Coordinates of N, CA, C and O in Angstrom, one line a residue:
X91 N 120.7 242.6 -175.5 CA 121.1 242.0 -174.2 C 121.0 242.9 -173.4 O 121.5 244.3 -172.9
X92 N 120.2 242.7 -172.2 CA 120.3 243.6 -171.1 C 121.6 243.9 -170.1 O 121.9 242.6 -169.9
X93 N 122.2 244.7 -169.9 CA 123.3 244.8 -169.1 C 123.2 244.0 -167.6 O 123.9 243.6 -167.2
X94 N 122.0 244.4 -166.9 CA 121.7 243.7 -165.6 C 121.9 242.2 -165.9 O 122.3 241.3 -165.1
X95 N 121.4 241.6 -167.0 CA 121.8 240.3 -167.4 C 123.0 239.7 -167.2 O 123.4 238.4 -166.7
X96 N 124.0 240.9 -167.4 CA 125.4 240.4 -167.7 C 126.1 240.4 -166.2 O 126.5 239.5 -165.7
X97 N 125.7 241.4 -165.6 CA 126.4 241.8 -164.3 C 125.6 241.2 -163.1 O 126.0 241.8 -162.2
X98 N 124.5 240.4 -163.4 CA 123.9 239.9 -162.1 C 124.6 239.2 -161.1 O 125.6 238.7 -161.8
X99 N 124.0 239.0 -159.8 CA 124.8 238.2 -158.8 C 124.3 236.8 -158.7 O 124.7 236.1 -158.2
X100 N 122.8 236.8 -159.1 CA 122.3 235.5 -159.3 C 123.2 234.4 -160.0 O 122.9 234.2 -161.6
X101 N 123.8 233.2 -159.5 CA 124.4 232.7 -160.1 C 123.6 231.2 -160.4 O 124.1 230.1 -161.1
X102 N 122.5 231.1 -160.0 CA 121.8 229.8 -160.0 C 121.3 229.6 -161.4 O 121.3 228.7 -161.9
X103 N 120.9 230.7 -162.0 CA 120.4 230.3 -163.7 C 121.3 231.3 -164.7 O 121.2 231.3 -165.9
X104 N 122.3 232.1 -164.2 CA 123.1 232.7 -165.1 C 124.6 232.9 -164.8 O 124.9 232.6 -163.9
X105 N 125.4 233.2 -166.0 CA 126.6 233.0 -165.9 C 127.2 234.5 -165.5 O 126.4 235.6 -165.8
X106 N 128.1 234.5 -164.5 CA 128.5 235.9 -164.1 C 130.0 236.2 -164.6 O 130.8 236.0 -163.6
X107 N 129.7 237.1 -165.6 CA 131.5 237.2 -166.0 C 132.3 237.6 -165.3 O 133.4 237.3 -165.1
X108 N 131.8 238.6 -164.4 CA 132.9 239.5 -163.6 C 133.7 238.4 -162.6 O 134.7 238.2 -162.4
X109 N 132.9 237.3 -162.2 CA 133.1 236.1 -161.1 C 133.8 235.6 -161.9 O 134.9 234.8 -161.2
X110 N 133.6 234.8 -163.3 CA 134.5 234.1 -163.9 C 135.7 234.8 -164.3 O 136.8 233.8 -164.1
X111 N 135.8 236.0 -164.6 CA 137.1 236.5 -164.7 C 138.0 236.5 -163.5 O 139.3 236.2 -163.7
X112 N 137.4 236.9 -162.6 CA 138.1 237.1 -161.4 C 138.6 235.5 -160.7 O 139.8 235.6 -160.4
X113 N 137.9 234.9 -160.8 CA 138.6 233.4 -160.4 C 139.5 232.8 -161.2 O 140.4 232.1 -160.9
X114 N 139.8 233.2 -162.6 CA 140.7 232.8 -163.5 C 142.2 233.6 -163.5 O 143.1 233.3 -164.0
X115 N 141.8 234.9 -162.9 CA 143.2 235.8 -162.8 C 143.9 235.3 -161.5 O 143.2 234.8 -160.5
X116 N 145.2 235.2 -161.5 CA 145.9 235.2 -160.5 C 146.9 236.4 -160.1 O 147.3 237.1 -161.3
X117 N 147.3 236.8 -159.0 CA 147.9 237.8 -158.8 C 149.2 237.6 -159.4 O 149.9 236.4 -159.4
X118 N 149.9 238.9 -159.6 CA 151.2 238.9 -160.4 C 151.3 238.2 -161.5 O 152.4 237.7 -162.0
X119 N 150.2 237.9 -162.2 CA 150.3 237.6 -163.7 C 149.5 238.3 -164.3 O 148.2 238.4 -164.2
X120 N 150.1 238.8 -165.7 CA 149.1 239.6 -166.5 C 148.4 238.5 -167.6 O 149.3 237.5 -167.9
X121 N 147.4 238.8 -168.0 CA 146.9 238.2 -168.9 C 146.4 239.0 -170.0 O 146.1 239.7 -169.7
X122 N 146.5 238.3 -171.6 CA 146.1 239.2 -172.5 C 144.1 239.2 -172.1 O 144.0 237.7 -172.1
X123 N 143.5 239.9 -173.0 CA 142.3 239.8 -172.9 C 141.9 238.3 -174.4 O 140.9 237.8 -173.7
X124 N 142.8 238.2 -175.1 CA 142.7 237.1 -176.2 C 143.1 236.1 -175.4 O 142.1 235.0 -175.3
X125 N 143.6 235.7 -174.3 CA 144.0 234.5 -173.1 C 142.7 234.2 -172.3 O 142.3 233.0 -172.3
X126 N 142.1 235.3 -172.0 CA 141.0 235.2 -170.8 C 139.8 234.5 -171.8 O 139.1 233.7 -171.4
X127 N 139.6 235.2 -173.1 CA 138.6 234.7 -173.9 C 138.8 233.1 -174.3 O 137.7 232.5 -174.6
X128 N 139.9 232.9 -174.5 CA 140.2 231.1 -174.9 C 139.8 230.4 -173.5 O 139.4 229.2 -173.8
X129 N 140.2 231.0 -172.5 CA 139.9 230.1 -171.4 C 138.2 230.0 -171.0 O 137.7 229.5 -170.1
X130 N 137.7 230.9 -171.7 CA 136.4 231.3 -171.4 C 135.3 231.2 -172.2 O 134.4 232.1 -172.8
X131 N 135.5 230.1 -173.2 CA 134.7 229.7 -174.5 C 132.9 229.9 -174.2 O 132.2 230.4 -175.1
X132 N 132.5 229.9 -172.8 CA 131.0 230.4 -172.6 C 130.8 231.7 -172.7 O 129.3 231.6 -172.8
X133 N 131.5 232.6 -172.9 CA 131.6 234.0 -172.4 C 131.6 234.8 -174.1 O 132.7 234.4 -174.9
X134 N 131.1 235.5 -174.6 CA 131.3 236.0 -175.7 C 132.2 237.2 -175.8 O 132.3 237.6 -174.5
X135 N 132.8 237.7 -176.5 CA 133.8 238.8 -176.6 C 133.2 240.0 -175.9 O 133.9 240.9 -175.1
X136 N 132.0 240.6 -176.1 CA 131.1 241.4 -175.5 C 130.9 241.3 -174.1 O 131.3 242.3 -173.5
X137 N 130.7 240.3 -173.8 CA 130.2 239.9 -172.1 C 131.8 240.3 -171.4 O 131.8 240.8 -170.5
X138 N 132.6 239.6 -172.1 CA 134.3 239.8 -171.3 C 134.6 241.5 -171.3 O 135.0 241.8 -170.4
X139 N 134.4 242.1 -172.6 CA 134.6 243.4 -172.6 C 133.9 244.2 -171.6 O 134.3 244.9 -171.0
X140 N 132.8 244.0 -171.2 CA 131.7 244.6 -170.7 C 132.1 244.4 -169.2 O 132.1 245.1 -168.4
X141 N 132.3 242.9 -168.8 CA 132.6 242.7 -167.4 C 134.1 243.4 -167.1 O 134.5 243.6 -165.7
X142 N 135.2 243.3 -168.3 CA 136.5 244.2 -167.7 C 136.2 245.5 -167.5 O 136.9 245.9 -166.7
X143 N 135.1 246.1 -168.1 CA 135.0 247.6 -168.0 C 134.1 247.8 -166.5 O 134.9 248.6 -165.7
X144 N 133.8 246.8 -166.0 CA 133.0 246.9 -164.4 C 133.9 246.6 -163.9 O 134.3 247.3 -162.7
X145 N 135.1 245.5 -163.7 CA 136.2 245.2 -163.0 C 136.9 246.4 -162.6 O 137.7 246.5 -161.9
X146 N 137.4 246.6 -163.8 CA 138.3 247.9 -163.8 C 138.1 249.2 -163.4 O 138.8 249.6 -162.1
X147 N 136.4 249.7 -163.2 CA 136.1 250.7 -162.7 C 136.1 250.4 -161.1 O 135.9 251.4 -160.4
X148 N 135.5 249.5 -160.9 CA 135.7 249.2 -159.5 C 136.9 249.1 -158.7 O 136.6 249.0 -157.3
X149 N 138.1 248.8 -159.7 CA 139.5 248.5 -158.9 C 139.7 247.1 -158.6 O 140.6 246.8 -157.8
X150 N 139.2 246.4 -159.2 CA 139.5 244.7 -158.9 C 140.3 244.4 -159.9 O 141.2 243.2 -159.6
X151 N 140.5 245.1 -161.2 CA 141.8 244.5 -162.2 C 142.2 246.0 -162.4 O 142.1 246.9 -162.5
X152 N 143.5 245.4 -163.2 CA 144.1 246.6 -163.9 C 144.4 246.6 -164.9 O 144.6 245.2 -165.5
X153 N 144.0 247.1 -166.0 CA 143.6 247.1 -167.6 C 144.9 248.0 -168.0 O 144.7 249.4 -167.7
X154 N 145.6 247.5 -168.9 CA 146.9 248.0 -169.6 C 146.7 247.6 -170.8 O 146.8 246.6 -171.4
X155 N 147.2 248.7 -171.7 CA 147.3 248.9 -173.2 C 148.8 248.5 -173.7 O 149.4 249.3 -173.1
X156 N 149.2 247.3 -174.2 CA 150.6 247.1 -174.7 C 150.5 247.0 -176.2 O 150.1 245.9 -176.7
X157 N 151.0 248.0 -176.8 CA 150.8 248.1 -178.2 C 149.4 247.9 -178.7 O 148.3 248.6 -178.4
X158 N 148.9 246.9 -179.3 CA 147.6 246.7 -180.2 C 146.8 245.6 -179.0 O 145.5 245.3 -179.6
X159 N 147.2 245.4 -178.2 CA 146.6 244.3 -177.1 C 146.6 245.0 -175.6 O 147.1 246.0 -175.5
X160 N 145.3 244.3 -175.0 CA 145.4 244.8 -173.5 C 145.6 243.6 -172.8 O 145.4 242.5 -172.9
X161 N 146.4 243.9 -171.6 CA 146.5 242.8 -170.6 C 145.4 243.4 -169.4 O 145.6 244.4 -169.2
X162 N 145.5 242.3 -168.6 CA 144.6 242.4 -167.3 C 145.3 241.6 -166.1 O 146.0 240.6 -166.3
X163 N 145.3 242.0 -164.9 CA 145.9 241.4 -164.1 C 144.9 242.0 -162.4 O 144.4 243.0 -162.3
X164 N 144.8 240.9 -161.8 CA 144.0 241.0 -160.8 C 144.8 241.8 -159.5 O 145.7 241.7 -159.4
X165 N 143.8 243.0 -158.9 CA 144.4 243.7 -158.1 C 144.5 243.4 -156.4 O 143.2 242.7 -156.0
X166 N 145.3 243.4 -155.7 CA 145.0 242.8 -154.6 C 144.6 243.6 -153.6 O 144.7 244.8 -154.1
X167 N 143.9 243.3 -152.5 CA 143.2 243.8 -151.7 C 144.1 245.1 -151.3 O 143.3 246.5 -151.2
X168 N 145.1 245.0 -150.9 CA 145.9 246.2 -150.2 C 146.3 247.3 -151.5 O 146.6 248.4 -150.8
X169 N 146.0 247.1 -152.6 CA 146.7 247.9 -153.7 C 145.4 249.0 -154.0 O 145.6 249.8 -154.5
X170 N 144.0 248.6 -153.7 CA 142.9 249.6 -153.9 C 143.5 250.7 -153.0 O 143.6 251.1 -152.0
X171 N 142.9 251.9 -153.8 CA 143.1 253.2 -153.6 C 144.5 254.0 -153.1 O 144.7 254.7 -152.4
X172 N 145.2 253.1 -153.4 CA 146.9 253.6 -153.4 C 147.2 254.9 -154.3 O 148.1 255.3 -153.9
X173 N 146.4 255.1 -155.3 CA 146.5 256.2 -156.1 C 146.4 257.5 -155.5 O 147.4 258.3 -155.6
X174 N 145.5 257.6 -154.7 CA 145.0 259.0 -153.7 C 146.1 259.5 -152.7 O 146.4 260.5 -152.7
X175 N 146.8 258.1 -152.2 CA 147.3 258.5 -151.3 C 148.8 258.9 -151.9 O 149.6 259.9 -151.1
X176 N 149.5 258.6 -152.9 CA 150.8 259.2 -153.2 C 150.3 260.7 -154.1 O 151.2 261.5 -153.7
X177 N 149.3 261.0 -154.6 CA 149.0 262.0 -155.1 C 149.0 263.6 -153.9 O 149.2 264.3 -154.1
X178 N 148.7 263.0 -152.7 CA 148.5 264.0 -151.5 C 149.9 264.0 -151.1 O 149.9 265.3 -150.7
X179 N 150.7 263.1 -151.1 CA 151.8 263.0 -150.8 C 153.0 264.1 -151.2 O 153.9 264.7 -150.5
X180 N 152.4 264.3 -152.7 CA 153.3 265.2 -153.2 C 152.9 266.7 -153.7 O 153.7 267.6 -154.4
X181 N 151.9 267.2 -152.8 CA 151.7 268.3 -152.8 C 152.4 269.3 -152.0 O 152.9 269.0 -150.9
X182 N 152.7 270.6 -152.6 CA 153.6 271.8 -152.1 C 152.4 272.3 -151.0 O 152.0 273.2 -151.7
X183 N 152.8 272.7 -149.9 CA 152.3 273.4 -148.9 C 152.9 274.5 -148.3 O 153.1 274.9 -147.3
X184 N 153.3 275.4 -149.2 CA 154.3 276.6 -149.5 C 153.1 277.7 -148.7 O 152.3 278.1 -149.2

């Protein structure tokens, strides 16, 4: 399967896994990857995995490992880019 067929934005004739995942996620609630798969039977495990990778790298979702499973939550817009702010605030400028 071509990667661009999965991540394309053309919604007229293709399913867009990233959009489906973001639409199902709610702020302040974590979902397991298994829960997302149950809610989206139109997507394969591979499509969900690939979409989660894209969303995580873009900073749209937070992906965490808890034991043998992964949980995901949608990141609020104001949470984007806060990691760098904290890192620079702790530098010692002696």
